Coordinates of C-alpha atoms in Angstrom, one line a residue:
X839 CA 23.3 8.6 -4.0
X840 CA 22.9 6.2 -6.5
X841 CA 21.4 3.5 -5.1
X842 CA 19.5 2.0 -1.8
X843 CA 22.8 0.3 -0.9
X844 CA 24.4 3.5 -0.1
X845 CA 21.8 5.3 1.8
X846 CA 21.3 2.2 3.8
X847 CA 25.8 1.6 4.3
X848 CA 25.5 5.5 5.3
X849 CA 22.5 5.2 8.1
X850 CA 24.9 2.5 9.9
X851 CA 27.3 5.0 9.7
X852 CA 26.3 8.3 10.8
X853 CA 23.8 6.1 13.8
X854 CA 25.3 2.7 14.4
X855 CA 24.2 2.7 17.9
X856 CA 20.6 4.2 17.4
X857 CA 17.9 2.0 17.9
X858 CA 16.4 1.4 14.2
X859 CA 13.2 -0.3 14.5
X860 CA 11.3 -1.9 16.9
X861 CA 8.7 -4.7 16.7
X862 CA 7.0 -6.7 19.9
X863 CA 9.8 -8.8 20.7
X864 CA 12.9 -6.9 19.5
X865 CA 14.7 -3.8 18.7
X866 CA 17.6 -3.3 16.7
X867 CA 20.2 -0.8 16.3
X868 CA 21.5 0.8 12.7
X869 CA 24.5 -1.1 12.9
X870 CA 22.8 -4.7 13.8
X871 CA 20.1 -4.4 11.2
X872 CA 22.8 -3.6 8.9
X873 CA 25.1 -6.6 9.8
X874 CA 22.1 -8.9 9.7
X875 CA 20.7 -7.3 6.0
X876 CA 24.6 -8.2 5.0
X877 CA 24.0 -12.1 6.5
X878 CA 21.3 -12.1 4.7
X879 CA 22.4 -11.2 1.0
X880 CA 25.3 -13.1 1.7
X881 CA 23.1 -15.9 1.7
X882 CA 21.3 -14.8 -1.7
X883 CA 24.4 -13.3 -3.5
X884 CA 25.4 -17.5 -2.4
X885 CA 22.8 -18.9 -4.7
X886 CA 24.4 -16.7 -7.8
X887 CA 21.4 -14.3 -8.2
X888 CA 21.7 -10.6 -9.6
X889 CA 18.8 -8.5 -10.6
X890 CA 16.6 -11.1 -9.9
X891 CA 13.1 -11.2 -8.1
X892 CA 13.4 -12.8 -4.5
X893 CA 10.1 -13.3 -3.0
X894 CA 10.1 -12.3 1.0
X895 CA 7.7 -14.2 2.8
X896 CA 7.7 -13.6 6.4
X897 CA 5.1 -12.2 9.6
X898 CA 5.6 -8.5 9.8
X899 CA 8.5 -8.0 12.0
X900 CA 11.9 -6.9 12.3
X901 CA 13.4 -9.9 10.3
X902 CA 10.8 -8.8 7.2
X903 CA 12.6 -5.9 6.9
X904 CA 16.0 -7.4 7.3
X905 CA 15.2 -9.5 4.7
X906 CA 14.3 -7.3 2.2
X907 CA 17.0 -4.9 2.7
X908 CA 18.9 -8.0 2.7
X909 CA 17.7 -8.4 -1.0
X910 CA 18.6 -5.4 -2.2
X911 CA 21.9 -5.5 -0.7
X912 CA 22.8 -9.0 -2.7
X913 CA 21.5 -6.4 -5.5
X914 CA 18.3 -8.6 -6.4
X915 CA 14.9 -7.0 -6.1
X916 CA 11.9 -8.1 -3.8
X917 CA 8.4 -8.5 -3.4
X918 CA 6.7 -9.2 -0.2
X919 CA 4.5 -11.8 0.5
X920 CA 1.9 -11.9 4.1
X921 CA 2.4 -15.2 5.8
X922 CA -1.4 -14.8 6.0
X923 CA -2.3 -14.3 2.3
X924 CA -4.2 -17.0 0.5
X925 CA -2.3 -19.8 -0.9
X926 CA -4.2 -18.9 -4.4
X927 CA -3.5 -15.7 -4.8
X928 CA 0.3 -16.3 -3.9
X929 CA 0.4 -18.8 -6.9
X930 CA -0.9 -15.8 -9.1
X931 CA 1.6 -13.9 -7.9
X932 CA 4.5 -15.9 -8.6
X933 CA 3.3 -17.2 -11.6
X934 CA 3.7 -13.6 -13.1
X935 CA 6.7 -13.0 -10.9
X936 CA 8.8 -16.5 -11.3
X937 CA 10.5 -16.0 -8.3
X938 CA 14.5 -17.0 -8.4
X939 CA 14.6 -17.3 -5.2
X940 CA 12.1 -17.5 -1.9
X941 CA 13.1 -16.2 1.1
X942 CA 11.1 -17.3 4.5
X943 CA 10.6 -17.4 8.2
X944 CA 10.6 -20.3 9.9
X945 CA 7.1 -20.1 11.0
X946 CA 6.4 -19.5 7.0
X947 CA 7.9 -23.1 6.1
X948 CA 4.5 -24.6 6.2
X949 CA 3.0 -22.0 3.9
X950 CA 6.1 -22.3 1.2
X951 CA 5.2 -25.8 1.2
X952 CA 1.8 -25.6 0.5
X953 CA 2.7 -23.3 -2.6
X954 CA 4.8 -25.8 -3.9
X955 CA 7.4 -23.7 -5.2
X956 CA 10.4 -25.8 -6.7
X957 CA 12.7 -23.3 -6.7
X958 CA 15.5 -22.1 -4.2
X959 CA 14.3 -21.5 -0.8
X960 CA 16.1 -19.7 1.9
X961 CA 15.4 -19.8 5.6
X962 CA 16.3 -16.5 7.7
X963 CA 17.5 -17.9 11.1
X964 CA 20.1 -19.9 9.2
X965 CA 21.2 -16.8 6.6
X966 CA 21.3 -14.3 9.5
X967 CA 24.4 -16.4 10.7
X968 CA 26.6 -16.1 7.3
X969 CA 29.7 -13.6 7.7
X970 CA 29.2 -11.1 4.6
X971 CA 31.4 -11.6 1.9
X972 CA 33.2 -7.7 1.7
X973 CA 34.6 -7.9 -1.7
X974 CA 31.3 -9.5 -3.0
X975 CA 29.4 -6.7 -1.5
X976 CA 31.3 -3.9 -3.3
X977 CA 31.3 -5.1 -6.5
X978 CA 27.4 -5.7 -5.9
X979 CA 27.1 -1.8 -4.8
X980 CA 29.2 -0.5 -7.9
X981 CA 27.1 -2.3 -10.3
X982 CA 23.9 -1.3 -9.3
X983 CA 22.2 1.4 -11.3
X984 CA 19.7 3.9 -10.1
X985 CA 17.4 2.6 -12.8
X986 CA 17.8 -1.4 -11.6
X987 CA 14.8 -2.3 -10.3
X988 CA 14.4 -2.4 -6.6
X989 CA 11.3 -4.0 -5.3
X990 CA 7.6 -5.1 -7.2
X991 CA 4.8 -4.7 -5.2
X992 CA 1.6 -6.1 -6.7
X993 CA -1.5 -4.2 -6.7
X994 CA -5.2 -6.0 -7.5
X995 CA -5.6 -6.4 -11.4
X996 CA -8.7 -5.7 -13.7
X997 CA -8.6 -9.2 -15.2
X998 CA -8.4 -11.4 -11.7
X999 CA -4.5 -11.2 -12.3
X1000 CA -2.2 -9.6 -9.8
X1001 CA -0.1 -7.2 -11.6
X1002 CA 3.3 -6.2 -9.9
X1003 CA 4.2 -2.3 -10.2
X1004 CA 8.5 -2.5 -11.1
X1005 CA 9.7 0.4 -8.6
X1006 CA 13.6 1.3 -9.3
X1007 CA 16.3 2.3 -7.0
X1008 CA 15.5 6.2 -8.5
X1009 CA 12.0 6.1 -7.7
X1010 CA 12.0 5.4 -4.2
X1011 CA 15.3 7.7 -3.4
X1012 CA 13.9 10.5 -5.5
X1013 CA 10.6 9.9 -3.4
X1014 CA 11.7 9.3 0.2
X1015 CA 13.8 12.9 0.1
X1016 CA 10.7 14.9 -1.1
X1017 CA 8.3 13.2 2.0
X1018 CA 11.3 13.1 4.5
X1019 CA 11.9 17.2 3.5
X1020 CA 8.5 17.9 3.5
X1021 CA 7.6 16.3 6.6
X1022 CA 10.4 17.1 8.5
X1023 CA 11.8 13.7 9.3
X1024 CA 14.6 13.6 11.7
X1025 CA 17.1 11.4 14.1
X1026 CA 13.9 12.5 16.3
X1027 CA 10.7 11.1 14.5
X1028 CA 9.4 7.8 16.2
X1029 CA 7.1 6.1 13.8
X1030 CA 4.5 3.7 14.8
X1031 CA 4.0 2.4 11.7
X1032 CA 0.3 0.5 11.0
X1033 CA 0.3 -0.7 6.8
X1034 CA 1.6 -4.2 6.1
X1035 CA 4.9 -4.2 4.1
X1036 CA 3.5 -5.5 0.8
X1037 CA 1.2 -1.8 0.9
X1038 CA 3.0 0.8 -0.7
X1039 CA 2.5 2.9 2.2
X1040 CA 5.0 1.0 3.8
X1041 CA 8.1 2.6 2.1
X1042 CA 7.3 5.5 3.1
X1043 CA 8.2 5.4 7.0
X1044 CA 10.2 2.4 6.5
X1045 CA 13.0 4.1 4.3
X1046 CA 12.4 7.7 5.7
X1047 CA 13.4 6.0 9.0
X1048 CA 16.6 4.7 7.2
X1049 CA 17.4 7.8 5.2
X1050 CA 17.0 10.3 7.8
X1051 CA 18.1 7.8 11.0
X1052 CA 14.8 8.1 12.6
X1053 CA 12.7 4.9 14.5
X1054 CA 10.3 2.7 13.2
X1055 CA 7.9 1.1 16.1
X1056 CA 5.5 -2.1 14.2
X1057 CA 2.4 -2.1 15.9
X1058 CA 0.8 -5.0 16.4
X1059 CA -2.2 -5.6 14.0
X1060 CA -4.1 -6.9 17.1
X1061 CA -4.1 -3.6 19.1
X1062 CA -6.2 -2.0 16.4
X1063 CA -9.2 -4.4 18.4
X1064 CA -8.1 -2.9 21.4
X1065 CA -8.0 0.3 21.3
X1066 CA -7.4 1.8 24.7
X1067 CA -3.9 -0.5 24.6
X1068 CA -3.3 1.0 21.1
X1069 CA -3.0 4.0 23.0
X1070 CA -0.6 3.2 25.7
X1071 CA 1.5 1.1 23.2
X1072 CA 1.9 4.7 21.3
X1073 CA 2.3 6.2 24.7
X1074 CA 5.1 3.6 25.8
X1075 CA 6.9 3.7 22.8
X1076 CA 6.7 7.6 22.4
X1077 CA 5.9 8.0 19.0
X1078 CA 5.5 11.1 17.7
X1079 CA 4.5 10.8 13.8
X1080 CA 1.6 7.9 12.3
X1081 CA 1.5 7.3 8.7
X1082 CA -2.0 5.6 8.5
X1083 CA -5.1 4.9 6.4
X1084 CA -8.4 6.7 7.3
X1085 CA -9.8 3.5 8.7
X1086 CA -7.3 3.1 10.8
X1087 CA -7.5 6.6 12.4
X1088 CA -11.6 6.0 12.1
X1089 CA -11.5 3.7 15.0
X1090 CA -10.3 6.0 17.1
X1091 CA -12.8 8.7 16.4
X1092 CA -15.7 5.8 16.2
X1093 CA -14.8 5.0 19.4
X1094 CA -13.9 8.5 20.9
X1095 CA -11.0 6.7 22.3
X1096 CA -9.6 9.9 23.0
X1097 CA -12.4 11.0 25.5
X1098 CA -10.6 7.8 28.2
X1099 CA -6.9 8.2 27.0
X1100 CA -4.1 11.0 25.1
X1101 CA -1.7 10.7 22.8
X1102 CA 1.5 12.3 24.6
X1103 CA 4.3 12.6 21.9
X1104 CA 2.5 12.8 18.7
X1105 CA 3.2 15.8 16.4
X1106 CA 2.3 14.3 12.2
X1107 CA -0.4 12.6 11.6
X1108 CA -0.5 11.7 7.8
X1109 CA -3.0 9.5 5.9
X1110 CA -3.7 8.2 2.6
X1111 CA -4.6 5.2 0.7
X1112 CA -8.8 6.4 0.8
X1113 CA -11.0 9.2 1.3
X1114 CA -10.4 10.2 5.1
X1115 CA -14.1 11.4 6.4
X1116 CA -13.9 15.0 7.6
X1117 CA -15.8 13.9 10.8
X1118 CA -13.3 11.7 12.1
X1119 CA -10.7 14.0 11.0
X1120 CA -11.8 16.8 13.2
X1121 CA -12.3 14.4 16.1
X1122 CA -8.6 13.9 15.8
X1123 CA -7.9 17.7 15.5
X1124 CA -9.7 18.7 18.4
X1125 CA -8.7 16.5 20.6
X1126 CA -4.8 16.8 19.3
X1127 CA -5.1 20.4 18.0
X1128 CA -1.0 21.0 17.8
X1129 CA -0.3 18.3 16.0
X1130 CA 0.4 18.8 12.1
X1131 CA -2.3 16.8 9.6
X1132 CA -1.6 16.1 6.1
X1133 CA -4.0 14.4 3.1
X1134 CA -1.8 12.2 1.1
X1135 CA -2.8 11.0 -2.4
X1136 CA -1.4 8.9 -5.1
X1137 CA -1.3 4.9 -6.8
X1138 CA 1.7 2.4 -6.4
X1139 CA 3.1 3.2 -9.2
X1140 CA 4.0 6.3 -8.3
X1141 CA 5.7 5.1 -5.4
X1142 CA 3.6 6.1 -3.1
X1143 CA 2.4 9.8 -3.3
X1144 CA 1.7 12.1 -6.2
X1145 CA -0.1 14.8 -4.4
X1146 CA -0.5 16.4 -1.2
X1147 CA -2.5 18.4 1.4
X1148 CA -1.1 19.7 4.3
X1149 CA -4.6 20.4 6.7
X1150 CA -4.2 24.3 7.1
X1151 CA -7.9 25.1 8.0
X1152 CA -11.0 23.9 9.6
X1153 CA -13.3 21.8 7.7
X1154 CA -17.1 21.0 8.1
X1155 CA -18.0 17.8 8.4
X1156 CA -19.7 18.1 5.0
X1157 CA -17.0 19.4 3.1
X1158 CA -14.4 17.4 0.8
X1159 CA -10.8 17.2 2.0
X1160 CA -8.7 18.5 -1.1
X1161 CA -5.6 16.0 -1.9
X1162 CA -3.4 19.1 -2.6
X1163 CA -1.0 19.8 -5.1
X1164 CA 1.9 17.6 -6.7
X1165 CA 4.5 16.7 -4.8
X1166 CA 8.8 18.4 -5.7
X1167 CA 10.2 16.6 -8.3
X1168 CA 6.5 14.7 -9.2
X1169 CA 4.4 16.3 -11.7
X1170 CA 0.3 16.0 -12.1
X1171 CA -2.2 17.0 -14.8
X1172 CA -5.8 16.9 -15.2
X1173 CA -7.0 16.4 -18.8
X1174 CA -10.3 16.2 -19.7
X1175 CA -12.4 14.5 -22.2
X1176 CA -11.2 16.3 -25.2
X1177 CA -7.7 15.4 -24.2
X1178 CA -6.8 18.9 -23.0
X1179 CA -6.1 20.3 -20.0
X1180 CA -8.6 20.6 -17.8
X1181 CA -10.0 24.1 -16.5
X1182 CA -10.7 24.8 -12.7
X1183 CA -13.4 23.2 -12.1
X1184 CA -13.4 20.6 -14.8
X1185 CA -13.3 17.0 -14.0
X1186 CA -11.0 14.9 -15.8
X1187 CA -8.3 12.3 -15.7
X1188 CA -5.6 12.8 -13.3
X1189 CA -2.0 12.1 -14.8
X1190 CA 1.5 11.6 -13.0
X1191 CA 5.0 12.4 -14.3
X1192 CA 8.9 12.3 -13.1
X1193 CA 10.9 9.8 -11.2
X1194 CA 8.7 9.0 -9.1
X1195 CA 6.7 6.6 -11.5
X1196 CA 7.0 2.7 -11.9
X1197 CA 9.1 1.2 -14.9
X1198 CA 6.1 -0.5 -15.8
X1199 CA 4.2 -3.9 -15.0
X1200 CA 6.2 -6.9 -14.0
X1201 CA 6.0 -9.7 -17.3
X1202 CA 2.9 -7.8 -18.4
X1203 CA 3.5 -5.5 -21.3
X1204 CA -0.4 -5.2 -22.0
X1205 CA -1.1 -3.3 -18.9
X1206 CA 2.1 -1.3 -19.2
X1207 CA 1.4 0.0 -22.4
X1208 CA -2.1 0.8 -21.6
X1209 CA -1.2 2.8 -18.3
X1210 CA 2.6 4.2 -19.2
X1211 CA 1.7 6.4 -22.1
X1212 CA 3.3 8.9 -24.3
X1213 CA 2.3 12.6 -22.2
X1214 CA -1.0 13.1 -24.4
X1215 CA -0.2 17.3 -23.7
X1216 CA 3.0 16.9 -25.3
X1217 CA 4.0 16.3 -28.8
X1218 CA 7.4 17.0 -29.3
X1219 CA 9.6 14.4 -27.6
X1220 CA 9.1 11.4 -26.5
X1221 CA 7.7 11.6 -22.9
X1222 CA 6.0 8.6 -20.4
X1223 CA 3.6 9.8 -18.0
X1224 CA 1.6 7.4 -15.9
X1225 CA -2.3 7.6 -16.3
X1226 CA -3.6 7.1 -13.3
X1227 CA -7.4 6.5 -13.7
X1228 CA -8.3 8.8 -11.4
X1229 CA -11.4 11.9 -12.2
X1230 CA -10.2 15.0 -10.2
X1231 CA -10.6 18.3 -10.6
X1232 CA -9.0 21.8 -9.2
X1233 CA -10.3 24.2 -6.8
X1234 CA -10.4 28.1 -6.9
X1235 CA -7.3 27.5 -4.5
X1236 CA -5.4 25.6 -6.7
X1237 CA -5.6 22.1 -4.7
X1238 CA -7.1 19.1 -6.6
X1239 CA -10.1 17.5 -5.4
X1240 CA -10.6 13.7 -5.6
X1241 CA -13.8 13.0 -7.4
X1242 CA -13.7 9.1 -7.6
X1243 CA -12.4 6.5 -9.7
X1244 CA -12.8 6.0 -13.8
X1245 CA -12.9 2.6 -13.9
X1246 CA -15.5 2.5 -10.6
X1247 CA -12.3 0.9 -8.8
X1248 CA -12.9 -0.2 -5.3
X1249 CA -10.7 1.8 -2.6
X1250 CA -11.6 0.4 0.7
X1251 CA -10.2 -0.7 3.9
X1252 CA -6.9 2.0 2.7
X1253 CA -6.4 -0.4 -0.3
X1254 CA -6.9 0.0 -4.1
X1255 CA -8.8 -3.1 -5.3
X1256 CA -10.5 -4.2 -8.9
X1257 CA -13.7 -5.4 -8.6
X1258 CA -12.8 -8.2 -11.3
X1259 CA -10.3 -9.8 -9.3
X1260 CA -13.0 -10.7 -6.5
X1261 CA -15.2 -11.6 -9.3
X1262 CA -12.8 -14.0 -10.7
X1263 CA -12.1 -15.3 -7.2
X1264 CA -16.0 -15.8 -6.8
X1265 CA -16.3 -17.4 -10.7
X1266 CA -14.2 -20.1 -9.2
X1267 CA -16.4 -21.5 -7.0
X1268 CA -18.2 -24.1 -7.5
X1269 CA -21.7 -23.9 -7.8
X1270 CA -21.6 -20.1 -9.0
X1271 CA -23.1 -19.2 -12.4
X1272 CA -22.3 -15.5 -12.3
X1273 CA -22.1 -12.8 -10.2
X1274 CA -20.6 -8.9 -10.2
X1275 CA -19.3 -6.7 -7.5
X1276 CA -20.7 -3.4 -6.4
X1277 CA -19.1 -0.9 -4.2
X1278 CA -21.4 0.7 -1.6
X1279 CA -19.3 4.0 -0.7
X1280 CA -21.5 5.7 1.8
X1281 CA -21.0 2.9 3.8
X1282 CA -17.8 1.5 2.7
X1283 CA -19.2 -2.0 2.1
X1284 CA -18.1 -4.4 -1.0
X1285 CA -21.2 -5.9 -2.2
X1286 CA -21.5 -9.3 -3.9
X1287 CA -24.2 -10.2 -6.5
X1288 CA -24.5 -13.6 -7.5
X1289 CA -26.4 -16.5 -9.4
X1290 CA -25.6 -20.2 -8.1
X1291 CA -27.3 -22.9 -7.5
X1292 CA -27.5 -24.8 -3.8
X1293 CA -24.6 -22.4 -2.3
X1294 CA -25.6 -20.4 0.7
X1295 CA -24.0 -17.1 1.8
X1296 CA -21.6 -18.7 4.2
X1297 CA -20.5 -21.2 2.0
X1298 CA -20.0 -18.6 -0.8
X1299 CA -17.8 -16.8 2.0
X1300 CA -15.9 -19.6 3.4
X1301 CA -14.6 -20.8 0.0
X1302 CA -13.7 -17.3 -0.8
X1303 CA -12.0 -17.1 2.4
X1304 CA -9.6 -19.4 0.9
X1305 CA -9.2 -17.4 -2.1
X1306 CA -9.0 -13.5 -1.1
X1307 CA -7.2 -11.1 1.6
X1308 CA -9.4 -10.2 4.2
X1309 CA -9.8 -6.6 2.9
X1310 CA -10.8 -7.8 -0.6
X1311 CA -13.4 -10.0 1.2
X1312 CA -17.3 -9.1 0.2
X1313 CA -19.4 -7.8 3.6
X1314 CA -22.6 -8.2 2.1
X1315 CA -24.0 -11.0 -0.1
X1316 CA -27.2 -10.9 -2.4
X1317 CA -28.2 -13.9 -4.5
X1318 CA -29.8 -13.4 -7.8
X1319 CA -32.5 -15.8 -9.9
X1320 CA -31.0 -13.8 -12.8
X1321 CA -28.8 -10.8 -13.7
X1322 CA -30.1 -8.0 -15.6
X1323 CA -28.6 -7.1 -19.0
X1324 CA -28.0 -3.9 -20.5
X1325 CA -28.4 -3.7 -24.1
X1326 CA -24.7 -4.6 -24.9
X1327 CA -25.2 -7.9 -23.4
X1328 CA -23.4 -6.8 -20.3
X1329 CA -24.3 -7.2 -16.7
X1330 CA -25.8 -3.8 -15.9
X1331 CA -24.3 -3.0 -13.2
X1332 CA -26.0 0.8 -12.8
X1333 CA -29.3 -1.0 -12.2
X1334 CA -27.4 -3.3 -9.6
X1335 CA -26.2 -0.2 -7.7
X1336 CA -29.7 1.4 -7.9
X1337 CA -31.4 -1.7 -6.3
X1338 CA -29.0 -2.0 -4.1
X1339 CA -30.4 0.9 -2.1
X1340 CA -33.7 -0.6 -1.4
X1341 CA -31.7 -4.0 -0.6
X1342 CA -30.0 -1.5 1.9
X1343 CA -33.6 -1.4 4.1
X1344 CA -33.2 -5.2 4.5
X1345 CA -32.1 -5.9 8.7
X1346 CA -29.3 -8.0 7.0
X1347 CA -27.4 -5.4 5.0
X1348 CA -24.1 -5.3 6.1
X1349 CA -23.8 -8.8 7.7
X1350 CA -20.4 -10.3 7.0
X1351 CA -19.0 -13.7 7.3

C-alpha cells in the first residue's frame, strides 16, 4: 500500500455496505462515503490542483471527513480548519499555508468571508453532486508517492506563529498499522471518537476505522456538559473503544458519573495528549475493571504516538503513570546533557526516529532545521531524527517516564500549546504594555501576567476571545505595576511562578472569563 487512496478504494471494497461513521444527524456506509470523497475531489481535481494545500473548513461532522478524504483523493493535501476558531488565528494559518484552494460548509460561508481569502473556494453540498471523473482518478492514484505529503496540521508556535507539521502518505500508513495491530482494531471496534479533527489525535480512530473497516461514532462536543447523556449516547450507539484526553475521561471521575450510570460495550480505553492523573484513572478501572487501558505518548510530528503504556498493574494515586516504550517501526532515545545516551534513571531529552516523523514545518525552514536534526548518537550516515523537547527518563522496568517539558511548554486541556503564542495574542491588545504566561500544573490553570494601562480583566479576556481557541484561553488574570527582571534583562519568569503560589490564597484564583 502506497498511498491513502488505496487503503481507502480497498475499505469500500471489502465493507461497502458497513456503516462507516456516524455523527448526530447521519450515518454513512463504506461505499457512500467513498462515492461522496470521489464527488468531492472531482470537484478539486476541477480547479487543476495537484500536491497542493486545500484548507477544509467545516463543523465536525460526517461531511468534514468526506471532505478531507476527498482532498486526498484529488491527490492535494489538507489542513483542517474549526468553524469556531478565531478569524486571527486562521489568517496566521493560511498566511504560512497559502491555501490553493478552500474547501467549506455551507454554514462556514460566513466565516470564509470574514477571512477574506481571494482564492478558490469550494462549497460541499454543491461538490458532493459531481460524478467522479474515473480516468482522472487513476492517474491521480498512480502518481501519488508514499512520500507526497498528505495533510499539515498546525500545532501552537514559540514565536506567536502557527507552524504546520507536513505529515506524508508513509507516516500515517506506517503509523495507523502499528496502533490498529497493537490495539486490536477490527470490523468490530465502535469508536466514539471525542478530539476535534485539526488534533492529531484525530487520525488515529479516524483512519484505524478506514483501514481496518471498523465505526467511527462523533460525539457531540455538548454532551461532555452533560454527562449522564454522554453516557447513554455511548450506551445507544454501543461503542466499545474511546480514544480520549485525560480531561476528557476526568469529568467522568470528577463527577463519579459512573456511581448513577455504566458503560455496557466498552472494552479500550486509550488516552493521550497530557498527563492522565492516576486518581481519575483508577476511578475508571474500578468501576470498568475488564476493560483494557493504555498511556499513549508522543508530538504531532510524529504522527501521533511515539511511545506507549499498556496499564498492566495497579497504581496509587501518588504514583506516575509511565508512557511506556516506543512504538514497532518508531524509535525513541533519551540523551542527556553531554549529548549521550542517557542511563536509567537519567533525565534527558527525549528523541524520535522512523517513518513515523513529519517531513518538516510547512514554509518554515528555521523551525525545521532546529527540530529535524542529524541523530546526535550517530556519526556515520546521514540520519534525521526528530527532537522532541521533551525531559524523560527510564525506569528500572524499562518504560520511560514523562518528566515535563524543556522549553516549560504548556500541555493543557489534551493540547500542546507555547506560551509565546498567547503572549503575542495578548501583546496585541491594546492598552497592554507587557505581560508573560505561567503554567500552574497542579491545578492545570494558564496564568496571565500583565502590565496595561485602563484594561480590566474582562476586557483583557473578551479581546482575547477574539484572538485565541478556547483551550489556549488564560483562566486566571494578574495585573502587574511592573515586571521583575532577571539579570539578562529578561522577564523572570521563576520569580513569577514563585509568587504565583501566594497569589494562589487570593478567593479569585482560578476565576475565568
Amino acid at each position: 500500500m502506497k498511498n491513502l487512496i488505496e487503503m481507502i478504494e480497498r475499505a469500500a471494497e471489502k465493507f461497502p455496505q458497513k456503516i462507516a461513521f456516524r455523527d448526530e444527524r447521519r450515518s454513512v456506509t463504506y461505499q457512500e462515503f467513498y462515492e461522496n470523497s470521489r464527488s468531492v475531489a472531482a470537484a478539486v481535481a476541477n480547479a487543476r490542483l495537484f500536491r497542493k494545500p486545500v484548507a477544509v473548513m467545516f463543523e465536525r461532522s460526517v461531511e468534514n471527513l468526506e471532505a478531507m478524504v476527498g482532498v486526498l483523493l484529488s491527490g492535494n493535501f489538507y489542513t483542517v480548519i474549526d468553524c469556531e476558531m478565531p478569524t486571527e488565528r486562521i489568517k496566521q494559518i493560511f498566511k504560512t499555508l497559502e491555501p490553493a484552494a478552500l474547501l467549506i460548509s455551507d454554514s462556514c460561508a460566513e466565516k470564509a468571508d470574514k477571512i477574506g481569502f481571494s482564492g478558490k473556494i469550494i462549497k460541499y453540498s454543491e461538490a458532493v453532486l459531481l460524478e467522479p471523473f474515473d480516468e482522472l482518478m487513476l492517474e491521480i492514484k498512480s502518481s501519488v508517492i508514499d512520500t507526497d505529503p498528505a495533510y499539515v496540521l498546525f500545532t501552537s508556535g514559540s514565536t506567536g506563529v502557527p507552524k504546520g507539521a507536513v505529515m506524508s502518505h508513509r507516516s500515517l500508513i506506517s503509523y495507523i498499522r502499528w496502533f490498529s495491530d497493537t490495539f486490536d482494531i477490527d470490523g468490530e471496534t465502535v469508536f466514539g471518537s471525542q478530539t476535534p479533527f485539526y488534533f492529531s489525535m484525530s487520525v488515529s480512530d479516524v483512519f484505524s476505522t478506514i483501514y481496518k473497516g471498523a465505526t467511527l461514532n462523533i460525539i457531540p462536543k455538548t454532551l461532555f456538559s452533560f454527562p449522564i447523556k454522554l453516557i447513554e449516547f455511548l450506551n445507544e450507539r454501543r461503542v466499545n473503544t474511546v480514544y480520549w484526553v485525560p480531561s476528557a475521561m476526568c469529568i467522568i471521575a470528577n463527577l463519579k458519573v459512573f456511581d448513577y450510570c455504566k458503560l455496557e460495550s466498552l472494552k479500550k480505553v486509550l488516552f493521550a495528549g497530557e498527563v492522565m492523573p492516576v486518581k481519575q484513572l483508577n476511578y475508571w478501572m474500578e468501576h470498568i475493571p475488564k476493560a483494557m487501558y493504555a498511556n499513549l505518548f508522543g508530538p504531532t510530528e510524529t504522527t501521533d504516538i511515539c511511545t506507549y503504556y499498556i496499564v498492566d498493574r495497579k497504581f496509587s494515586d501518588s504514583e506516575t503513570l509511565p508512557i511506556g516504550k516506543h512504538c514497532d517501526n518508531c524509535d525513541v532515545f533519551v540523551v542527556n546533557e553531554d549529548g549521550k545516551a542517557a542511563e536509567v534513571g537519567e533525565s534527558g531529552e527525549l528523541y524520535a526516529r522512523g517513518s513515523f516523523l513529519a517531513m518538516g514545518y510547512y514554509n518554515n525552514p528555521e523551525k525545521t532545521a532546529e527540530a529535524f536534526v542529524q541523530n546526535p548518537l550517530n556519526h556515520s550516515y546521514p540520519e534525521t531524527v526528530y527532537k522532541t523537547g521533551d525531559l524523560v527518563k527510564y525506569n528500572e522496568e524499562g518504560n520511560l517516564i514523562y518528566l515535563s517539558r524543556k522549553d516549560f511548554r504548556i500541555k493543557h486541556m489534551g493540547y500542546r500549546i507555547e506560551p509565546g503564542e498567547i503572549e503575542a495574542a495578548v501583546g496585541a491588545v491594546d492598552r497592554i504594555a507587557a505581560c508573560a504566561v505561567v503554567y500552574d500544573q497542579a491545578d492545570d490553570k494558564i496564568a496571565l501576567f500583565y502590565q496595561g494601562k485602563k484594561i480590566t480583566d474582562s476586557e483583557l479576556a473578551e479581546s482575547l476571545a477574539k484572538r485565541l481557541p478556547v483551550y489556549m484561553m488564560p483562566e486566571v488574570y494578574i495585573s502587574l505595576k511592573q515586571f521583575p527582571y532577571n539579570s539578562n534583562g529578561k522577564i523572570d519568569r521563576k520569580l513569577l511562578k514563585e509568587n504565583l503560589r501566594q497569589i494562589k490564597m487570593g478567593e479569585n484564583y482560578g476565576k475565568a472569563y
